[in-house]
Backbone as a ProteinNet text record, in pm:
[ID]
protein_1_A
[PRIMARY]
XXXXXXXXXXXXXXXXXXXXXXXXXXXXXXXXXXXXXXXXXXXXXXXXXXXXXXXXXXXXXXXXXXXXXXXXXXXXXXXXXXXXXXXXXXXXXXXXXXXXXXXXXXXXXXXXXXXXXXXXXXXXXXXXXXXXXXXXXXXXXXXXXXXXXXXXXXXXXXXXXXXXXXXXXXXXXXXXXXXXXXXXXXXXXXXXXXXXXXXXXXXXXXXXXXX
[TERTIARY]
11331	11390.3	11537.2	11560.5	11702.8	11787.6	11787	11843.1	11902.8	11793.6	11804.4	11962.1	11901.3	12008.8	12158.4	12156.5	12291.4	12378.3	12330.1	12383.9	12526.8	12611.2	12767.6	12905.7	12842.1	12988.1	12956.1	13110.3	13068.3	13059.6	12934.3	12900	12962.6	12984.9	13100.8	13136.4	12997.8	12935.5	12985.3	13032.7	13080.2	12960.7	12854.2	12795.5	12798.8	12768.9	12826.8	12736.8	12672.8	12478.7	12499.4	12684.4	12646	12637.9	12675.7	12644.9	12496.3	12466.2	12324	12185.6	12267.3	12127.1	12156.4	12249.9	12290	12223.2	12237.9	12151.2	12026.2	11944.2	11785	11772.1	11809.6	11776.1	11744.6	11860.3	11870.2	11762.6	11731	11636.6	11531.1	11484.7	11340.4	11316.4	11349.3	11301.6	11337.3	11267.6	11254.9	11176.6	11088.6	11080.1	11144.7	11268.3	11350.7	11440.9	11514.7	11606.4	11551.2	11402.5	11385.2	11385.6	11375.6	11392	11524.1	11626.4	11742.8	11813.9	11743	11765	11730.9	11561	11538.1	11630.7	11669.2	11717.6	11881	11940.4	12054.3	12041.8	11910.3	11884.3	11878.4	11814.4	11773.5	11880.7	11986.5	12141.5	12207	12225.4	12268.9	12222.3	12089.8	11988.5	12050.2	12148.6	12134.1	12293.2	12341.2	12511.1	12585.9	12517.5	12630.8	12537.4	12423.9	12326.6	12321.6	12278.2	12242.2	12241.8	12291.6	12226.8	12104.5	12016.4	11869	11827	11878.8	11812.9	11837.7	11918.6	11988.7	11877.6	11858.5	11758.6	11598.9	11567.5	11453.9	11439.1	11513.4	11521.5	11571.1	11595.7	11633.3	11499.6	11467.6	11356.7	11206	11181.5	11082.4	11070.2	11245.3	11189.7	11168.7	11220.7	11177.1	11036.9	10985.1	10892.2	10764.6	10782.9	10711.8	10698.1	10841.6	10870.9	10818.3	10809.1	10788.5	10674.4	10606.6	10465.2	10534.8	10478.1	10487.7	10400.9	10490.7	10495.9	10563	10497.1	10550.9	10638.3	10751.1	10804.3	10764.1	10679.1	10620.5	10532.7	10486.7	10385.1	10467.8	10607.1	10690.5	10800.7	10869.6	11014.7	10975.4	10843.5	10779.1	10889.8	10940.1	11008.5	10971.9	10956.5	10938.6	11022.1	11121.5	11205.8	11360.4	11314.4	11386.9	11476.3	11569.1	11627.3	11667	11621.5	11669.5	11794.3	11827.6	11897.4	11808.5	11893	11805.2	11762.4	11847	11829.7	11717.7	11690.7	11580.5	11478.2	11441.2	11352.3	11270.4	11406	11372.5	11284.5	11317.9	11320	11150.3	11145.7	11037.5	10929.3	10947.6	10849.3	10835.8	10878.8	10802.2	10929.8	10830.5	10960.2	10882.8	10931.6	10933.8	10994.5	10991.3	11083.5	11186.4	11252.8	11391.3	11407	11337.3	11412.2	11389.4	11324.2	11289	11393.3	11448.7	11576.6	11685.6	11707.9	11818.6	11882.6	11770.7	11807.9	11823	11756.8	11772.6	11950.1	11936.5	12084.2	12218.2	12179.2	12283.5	12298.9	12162.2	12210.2	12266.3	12163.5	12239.2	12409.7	12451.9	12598.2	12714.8	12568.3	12648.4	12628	12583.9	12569.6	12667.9	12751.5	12870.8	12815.2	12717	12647.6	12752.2	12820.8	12871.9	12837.5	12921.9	12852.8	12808.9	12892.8	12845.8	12736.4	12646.2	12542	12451.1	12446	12318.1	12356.2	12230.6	12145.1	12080.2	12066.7	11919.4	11876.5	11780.4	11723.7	11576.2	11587.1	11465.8	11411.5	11256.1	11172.8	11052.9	11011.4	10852.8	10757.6	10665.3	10616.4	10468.5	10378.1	10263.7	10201.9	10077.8	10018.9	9900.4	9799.9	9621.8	9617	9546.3	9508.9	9355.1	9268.7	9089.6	9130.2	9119.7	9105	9144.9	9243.3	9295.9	9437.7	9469.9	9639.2	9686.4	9784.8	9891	10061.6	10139.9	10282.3	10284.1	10440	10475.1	10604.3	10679.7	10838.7	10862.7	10939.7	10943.9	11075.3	11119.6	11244.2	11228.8	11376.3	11336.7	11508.2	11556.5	11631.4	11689.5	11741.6	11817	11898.4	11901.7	12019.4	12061.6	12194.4	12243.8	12314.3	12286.2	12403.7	12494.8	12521.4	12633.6	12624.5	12718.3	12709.7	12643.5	12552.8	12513	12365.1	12366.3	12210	12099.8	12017.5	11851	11858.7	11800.3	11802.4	11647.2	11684.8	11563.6	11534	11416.4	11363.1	11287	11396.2	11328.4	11255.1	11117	11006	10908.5	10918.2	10819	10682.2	10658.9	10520.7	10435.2	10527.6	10471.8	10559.3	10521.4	10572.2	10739.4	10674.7	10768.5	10910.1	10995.7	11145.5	11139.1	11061.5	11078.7	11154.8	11197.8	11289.2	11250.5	11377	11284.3	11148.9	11201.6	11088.2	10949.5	10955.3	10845.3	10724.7	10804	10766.5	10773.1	10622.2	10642.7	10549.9	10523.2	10531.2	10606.7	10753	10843.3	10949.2	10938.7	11030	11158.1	11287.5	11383	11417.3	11514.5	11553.9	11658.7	11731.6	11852.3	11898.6	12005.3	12035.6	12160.3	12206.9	12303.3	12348	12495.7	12527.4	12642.7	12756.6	12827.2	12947.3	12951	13074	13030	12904.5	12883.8	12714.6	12666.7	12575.1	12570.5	12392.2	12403.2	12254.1	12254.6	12126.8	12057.6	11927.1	11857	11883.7	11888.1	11948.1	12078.5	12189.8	12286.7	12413.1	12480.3	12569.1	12760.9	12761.7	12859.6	12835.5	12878.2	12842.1	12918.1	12821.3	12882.2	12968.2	13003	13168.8	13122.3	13215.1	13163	13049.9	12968.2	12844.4	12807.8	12864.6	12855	12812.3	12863.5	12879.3	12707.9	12660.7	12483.1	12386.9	12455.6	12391.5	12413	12386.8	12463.6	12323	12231	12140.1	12215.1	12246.6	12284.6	12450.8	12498.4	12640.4	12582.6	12514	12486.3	12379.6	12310.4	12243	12384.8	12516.4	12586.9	12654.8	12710.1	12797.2	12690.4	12549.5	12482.6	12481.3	12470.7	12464.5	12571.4	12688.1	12849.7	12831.4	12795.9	12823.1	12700.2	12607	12517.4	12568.8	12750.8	12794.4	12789.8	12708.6	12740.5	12824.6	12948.8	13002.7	12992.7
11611.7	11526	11558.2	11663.4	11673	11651.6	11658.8	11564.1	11489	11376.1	11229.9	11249.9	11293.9	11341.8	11405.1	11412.5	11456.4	11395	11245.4	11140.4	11078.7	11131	11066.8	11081.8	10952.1	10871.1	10722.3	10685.4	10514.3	10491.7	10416.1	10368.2	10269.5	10265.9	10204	10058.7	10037.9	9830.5	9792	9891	9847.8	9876.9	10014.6	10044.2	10175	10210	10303.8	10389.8	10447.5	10534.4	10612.2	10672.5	10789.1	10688.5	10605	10496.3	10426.5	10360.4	10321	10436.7	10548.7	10665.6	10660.9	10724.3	10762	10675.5	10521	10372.1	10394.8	10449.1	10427	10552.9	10658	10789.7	10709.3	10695.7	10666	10562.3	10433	10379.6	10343.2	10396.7	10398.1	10548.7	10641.8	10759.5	10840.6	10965.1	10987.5	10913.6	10852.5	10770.8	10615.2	10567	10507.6	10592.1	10707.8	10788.6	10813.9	10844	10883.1	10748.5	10615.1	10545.2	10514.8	10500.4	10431.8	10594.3	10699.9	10764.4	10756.4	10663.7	10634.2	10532.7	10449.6	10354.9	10408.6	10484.6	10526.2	10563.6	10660.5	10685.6	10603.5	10489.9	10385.3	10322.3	10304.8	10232.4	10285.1	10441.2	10537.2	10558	10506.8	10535.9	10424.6	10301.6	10206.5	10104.5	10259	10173.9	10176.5	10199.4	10171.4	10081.6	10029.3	9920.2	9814.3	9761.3	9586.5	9501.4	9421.1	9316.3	9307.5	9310.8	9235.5	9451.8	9531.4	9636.7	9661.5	9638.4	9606.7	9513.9	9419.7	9317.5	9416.7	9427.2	9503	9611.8	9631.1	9838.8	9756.5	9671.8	9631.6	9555.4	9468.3	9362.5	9467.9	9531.6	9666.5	9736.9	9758.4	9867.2	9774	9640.7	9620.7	9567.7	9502.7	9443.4	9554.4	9703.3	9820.4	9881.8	9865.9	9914.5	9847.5	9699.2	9614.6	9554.9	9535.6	9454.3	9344.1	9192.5	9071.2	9062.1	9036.5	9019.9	8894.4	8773.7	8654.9	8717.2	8645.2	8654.8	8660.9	8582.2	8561.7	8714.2	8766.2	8858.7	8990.7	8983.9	9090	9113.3	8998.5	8988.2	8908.2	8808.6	8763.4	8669.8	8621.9	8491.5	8406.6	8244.6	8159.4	8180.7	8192.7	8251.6	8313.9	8448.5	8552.5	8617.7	8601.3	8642.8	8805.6	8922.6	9037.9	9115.3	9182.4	9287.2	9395.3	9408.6	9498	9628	9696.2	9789.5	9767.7	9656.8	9635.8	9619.2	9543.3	9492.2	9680.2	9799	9906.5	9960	9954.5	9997	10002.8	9864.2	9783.5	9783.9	9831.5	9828.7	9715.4	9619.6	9500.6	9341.6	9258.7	9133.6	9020.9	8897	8705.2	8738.3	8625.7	8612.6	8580.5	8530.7	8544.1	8665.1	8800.5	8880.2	8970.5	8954.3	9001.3	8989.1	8845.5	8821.3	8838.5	8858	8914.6	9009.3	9162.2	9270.8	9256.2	9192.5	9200.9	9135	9081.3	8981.7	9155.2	9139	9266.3	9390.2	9421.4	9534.9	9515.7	9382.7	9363.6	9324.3	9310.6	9274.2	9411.9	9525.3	9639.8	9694.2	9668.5	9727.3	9603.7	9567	9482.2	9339.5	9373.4	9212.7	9089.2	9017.8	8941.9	8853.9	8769.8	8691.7	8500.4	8532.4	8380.5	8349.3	8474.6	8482.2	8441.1	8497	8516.4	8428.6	8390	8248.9	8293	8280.7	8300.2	8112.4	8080.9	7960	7917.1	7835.5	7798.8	7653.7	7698.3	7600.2	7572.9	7493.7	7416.9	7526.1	7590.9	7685.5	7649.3	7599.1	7569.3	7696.8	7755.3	7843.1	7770.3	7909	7892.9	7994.7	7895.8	7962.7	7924.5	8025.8	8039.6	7928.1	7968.9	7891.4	7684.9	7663.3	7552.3	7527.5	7446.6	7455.8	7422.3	7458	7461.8	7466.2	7328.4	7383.6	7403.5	7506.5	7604.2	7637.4	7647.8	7649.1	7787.6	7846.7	8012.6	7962.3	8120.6	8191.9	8277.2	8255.3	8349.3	8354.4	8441.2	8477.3	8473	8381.5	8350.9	8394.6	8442.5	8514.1	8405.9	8395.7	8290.8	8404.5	8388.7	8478.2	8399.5	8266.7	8164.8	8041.3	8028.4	7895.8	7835.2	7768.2	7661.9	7703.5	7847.4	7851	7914.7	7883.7	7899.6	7999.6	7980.7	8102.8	8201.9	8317.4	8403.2	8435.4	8431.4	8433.2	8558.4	8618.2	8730.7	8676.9	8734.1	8681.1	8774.1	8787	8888.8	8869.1	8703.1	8701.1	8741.1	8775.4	8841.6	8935.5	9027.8	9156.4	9128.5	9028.8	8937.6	8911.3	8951.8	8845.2	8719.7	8629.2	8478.1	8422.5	8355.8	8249.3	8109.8	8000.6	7904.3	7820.5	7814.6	7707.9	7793.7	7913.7	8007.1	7977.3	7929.7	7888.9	7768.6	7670.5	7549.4	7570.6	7616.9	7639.9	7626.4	7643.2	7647.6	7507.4	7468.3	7283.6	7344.7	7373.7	7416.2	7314.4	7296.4	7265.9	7241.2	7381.3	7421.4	7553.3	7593.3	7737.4	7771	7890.7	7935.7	8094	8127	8256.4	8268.8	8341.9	8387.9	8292.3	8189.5	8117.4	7989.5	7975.8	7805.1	7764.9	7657.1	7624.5	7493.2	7474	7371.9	7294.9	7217.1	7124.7	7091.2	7125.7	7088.5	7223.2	7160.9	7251.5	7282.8	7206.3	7140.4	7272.9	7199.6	7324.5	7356.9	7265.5	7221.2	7265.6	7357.7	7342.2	7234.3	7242.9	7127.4	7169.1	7098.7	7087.2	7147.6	7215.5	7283.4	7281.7	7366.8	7384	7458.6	7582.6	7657.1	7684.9	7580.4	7582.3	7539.9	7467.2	7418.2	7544.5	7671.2	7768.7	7888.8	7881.7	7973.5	8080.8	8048.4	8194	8261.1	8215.2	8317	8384	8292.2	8363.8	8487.8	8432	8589.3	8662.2	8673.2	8813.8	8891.5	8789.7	8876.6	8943.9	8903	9003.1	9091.7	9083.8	9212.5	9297.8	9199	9364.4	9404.7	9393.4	9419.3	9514.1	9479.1	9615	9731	9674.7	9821.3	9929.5	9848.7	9974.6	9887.2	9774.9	9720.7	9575.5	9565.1	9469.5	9413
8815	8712.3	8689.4	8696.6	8683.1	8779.2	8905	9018.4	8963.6	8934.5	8878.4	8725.3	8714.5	8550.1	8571.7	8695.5	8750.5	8822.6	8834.9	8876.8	8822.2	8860.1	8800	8868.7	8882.8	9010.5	9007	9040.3	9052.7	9197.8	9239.2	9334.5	9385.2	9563.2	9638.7	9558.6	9554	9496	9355.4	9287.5	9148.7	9060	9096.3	8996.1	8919.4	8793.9	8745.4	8697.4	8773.3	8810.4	8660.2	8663.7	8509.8	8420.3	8367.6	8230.3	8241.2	8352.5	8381.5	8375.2	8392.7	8377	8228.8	8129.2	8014.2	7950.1	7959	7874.2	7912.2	8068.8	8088.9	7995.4	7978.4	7927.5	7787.9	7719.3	7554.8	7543.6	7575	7585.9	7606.5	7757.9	7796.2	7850.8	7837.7	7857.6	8043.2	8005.8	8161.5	8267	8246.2	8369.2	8429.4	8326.3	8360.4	8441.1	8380.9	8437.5	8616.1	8608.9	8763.6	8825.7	8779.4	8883.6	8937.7	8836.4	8832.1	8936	8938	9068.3	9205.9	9153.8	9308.2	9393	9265.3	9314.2	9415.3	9322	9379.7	9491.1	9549.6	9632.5	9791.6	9731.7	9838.3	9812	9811	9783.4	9956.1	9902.9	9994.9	10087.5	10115.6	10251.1	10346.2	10282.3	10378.1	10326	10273.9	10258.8	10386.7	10518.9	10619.9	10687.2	10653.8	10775.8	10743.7	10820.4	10878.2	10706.7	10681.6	10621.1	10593.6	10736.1	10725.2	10685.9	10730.7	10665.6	10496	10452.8	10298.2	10221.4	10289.9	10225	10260.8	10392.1	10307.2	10207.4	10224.8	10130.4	9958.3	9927.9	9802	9753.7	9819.6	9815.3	9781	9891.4	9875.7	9798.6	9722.5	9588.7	9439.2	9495.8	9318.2	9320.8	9416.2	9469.8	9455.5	9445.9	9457.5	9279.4	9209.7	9140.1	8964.4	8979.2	8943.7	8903.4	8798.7	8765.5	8747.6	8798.7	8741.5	8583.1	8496.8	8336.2	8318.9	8240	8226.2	8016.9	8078	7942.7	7799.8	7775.8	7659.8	7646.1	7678.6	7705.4	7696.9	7768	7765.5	7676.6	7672.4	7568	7395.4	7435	7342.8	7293.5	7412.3	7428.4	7545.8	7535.1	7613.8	7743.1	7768.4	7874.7	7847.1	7883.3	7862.9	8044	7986.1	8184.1	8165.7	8181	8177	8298.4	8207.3	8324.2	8416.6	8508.7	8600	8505.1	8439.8	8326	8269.9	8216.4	8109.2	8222.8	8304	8417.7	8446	8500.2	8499.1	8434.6	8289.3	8189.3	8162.9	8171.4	8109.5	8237.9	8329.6	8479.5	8510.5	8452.1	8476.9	8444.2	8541.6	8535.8	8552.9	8501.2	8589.2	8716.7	8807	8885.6	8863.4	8762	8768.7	8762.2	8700.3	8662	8819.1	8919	9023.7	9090.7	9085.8	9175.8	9096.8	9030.8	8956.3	8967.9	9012.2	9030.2	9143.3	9264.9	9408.3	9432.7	9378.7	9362.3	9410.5	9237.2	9212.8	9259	9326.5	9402	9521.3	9589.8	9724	9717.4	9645.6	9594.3	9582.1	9529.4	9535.2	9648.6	9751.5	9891.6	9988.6	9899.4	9980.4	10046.7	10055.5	10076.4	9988.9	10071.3	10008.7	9913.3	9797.7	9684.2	9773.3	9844.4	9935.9	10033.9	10050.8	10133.7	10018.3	9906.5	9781.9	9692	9701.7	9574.8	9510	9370.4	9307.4	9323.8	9380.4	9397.4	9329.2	9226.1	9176.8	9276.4	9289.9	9355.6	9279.2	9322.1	9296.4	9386.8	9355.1	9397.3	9432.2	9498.3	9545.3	9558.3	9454.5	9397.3	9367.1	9409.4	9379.9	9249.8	9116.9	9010.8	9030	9039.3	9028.3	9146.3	9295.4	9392.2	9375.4	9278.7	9266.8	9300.2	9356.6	9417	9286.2	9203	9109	9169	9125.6	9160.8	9031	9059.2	8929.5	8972.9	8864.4	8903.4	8938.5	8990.9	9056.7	9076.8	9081	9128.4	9262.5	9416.9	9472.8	9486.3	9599.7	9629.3	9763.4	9753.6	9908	10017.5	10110.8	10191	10339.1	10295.8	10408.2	10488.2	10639.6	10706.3	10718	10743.2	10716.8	10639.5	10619.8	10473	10531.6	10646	10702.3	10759.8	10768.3	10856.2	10740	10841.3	10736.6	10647.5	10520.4	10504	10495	10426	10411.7	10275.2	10265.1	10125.8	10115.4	9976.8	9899.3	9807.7	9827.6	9643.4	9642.8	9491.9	9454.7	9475.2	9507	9514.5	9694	9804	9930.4	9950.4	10033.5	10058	10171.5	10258.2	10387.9	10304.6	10429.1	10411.7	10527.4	10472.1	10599	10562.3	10696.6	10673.9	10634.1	10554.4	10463.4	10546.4	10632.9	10758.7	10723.6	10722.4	10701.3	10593.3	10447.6	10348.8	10265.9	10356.3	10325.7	10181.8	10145.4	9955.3	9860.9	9912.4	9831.8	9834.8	9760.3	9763.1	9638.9	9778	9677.9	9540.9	9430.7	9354.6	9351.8	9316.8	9300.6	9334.4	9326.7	9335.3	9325.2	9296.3	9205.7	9193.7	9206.6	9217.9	9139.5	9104.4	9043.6	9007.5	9150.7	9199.1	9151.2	9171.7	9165.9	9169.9	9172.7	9176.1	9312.9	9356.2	9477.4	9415.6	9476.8	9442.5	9522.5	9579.4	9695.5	9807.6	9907.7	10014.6	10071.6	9926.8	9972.5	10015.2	10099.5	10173.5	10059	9987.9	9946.9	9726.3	9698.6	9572.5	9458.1	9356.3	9234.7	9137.6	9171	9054.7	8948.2	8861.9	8707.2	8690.6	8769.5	8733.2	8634.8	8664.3	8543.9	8409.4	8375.3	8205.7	8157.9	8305.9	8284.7	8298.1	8247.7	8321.4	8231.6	8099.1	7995.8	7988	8014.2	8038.1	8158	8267.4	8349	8313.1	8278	8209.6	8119.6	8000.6	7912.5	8010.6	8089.6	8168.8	8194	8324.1	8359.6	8273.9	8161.2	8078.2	8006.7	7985	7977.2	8039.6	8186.5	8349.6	8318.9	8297.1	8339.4	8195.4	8079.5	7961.2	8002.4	8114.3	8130.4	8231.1	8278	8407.1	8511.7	8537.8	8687.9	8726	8804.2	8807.8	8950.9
[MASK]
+++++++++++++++++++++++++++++++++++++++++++++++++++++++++++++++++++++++++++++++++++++++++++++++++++++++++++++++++++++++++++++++++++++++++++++++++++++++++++++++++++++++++++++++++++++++++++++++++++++++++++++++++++

């Protein structure tokens, strides 16, 4: 445990491990503190590799780290978007809050902001052996503005590519810069401002140490 507690330096990606341990400590205890070490850990295991190795090693730990908890049940709000901090914190997430953290770390492992989407879809799901669509969050990785991409989701262990997952009927999707609609290659004008839950998550992540 103290390893973990000795964590203080800012990380290459714009994260700041001594303020992010100091907030899991004060807030959720020592077993926030040991993750937000594992995590550092698996940052560093794979700050000089592949893309597609970055995406598994990020995808794997929250995906591991993580209980699916629907908002209401957890924040005891209808929809609540957390920080990776709190997501930590709390063991547990929605999918937005799944891709949220995958977002941001892969961002701090230099993964560029123009590869990554958080993308909401229509989600084709069996509740008691009945097909249900249901709106979901996953997480997108383009290696170029134009080709397929690959889908991070909390609900399979796999990074496939979209052809992979005819379950998922994109929507929309959306990152720091802009927003797109459909599959579209070209984003929409002032999108932004249609998007004020994700504006307040980021200036939460950004006062917990990570930019």
């Amino acid at each position: 445990m103290l390893g973990f507690c000795c964590v203080a330096y800012l990380y290459a990606g714009g994260v700041q491990f001594n303020r992010l341990t100091e907030l899991a400590k004060q807030r959720y205890g020592d077993h926030a503190v040991q993750s937000i070490g594992e995590l550092n850990q698996a940052l560093n295991r794979v700050s000089n590799a592949s893309d597609e190795e970055k995406l598994i090693a990020i995808n794997g730990f929250f995906n591991r780290k993580l209980e699916f908890v629907d908002d209401l049940n957890l924040w005891k709000q209808s929809d609540y978007w957390a920080t990776p901090l709190e997501s930590i914190g709390m063991q547990a997430g929605d999918c937005e809050d799944f891709s949220i953290a995958k977002y941001v770390f892969l961002k701090a492992l230099n993964i560029s902001n123009e590869k990554l989407r958080l993308t909401y879809v229509r989600a084709q799901l069996y509740d008691q052996d009945v097909k249900v669509v249901k709106a979901h969050m996953v997480l997108s990785y383009y290696r170029t503005p134009t080709s397929e991409p690959l889908i991070l989701d909390n609900l399979i262990p796999d990074i496939l590519p979209a052809s992979q997952r005819p379950d998922l009927n994109p929507i929309f999707s959306f990152n720091d810069k802009g927003l797109w609609v459909g599959g579209s290659t070209q984003p929409k004008a002032s999108s932004q401002q249609h998007l004020s839950k994700w504006r307040d998550v980021l200036l939460r992540i950004r006062a917990d140490g990570i930019e």
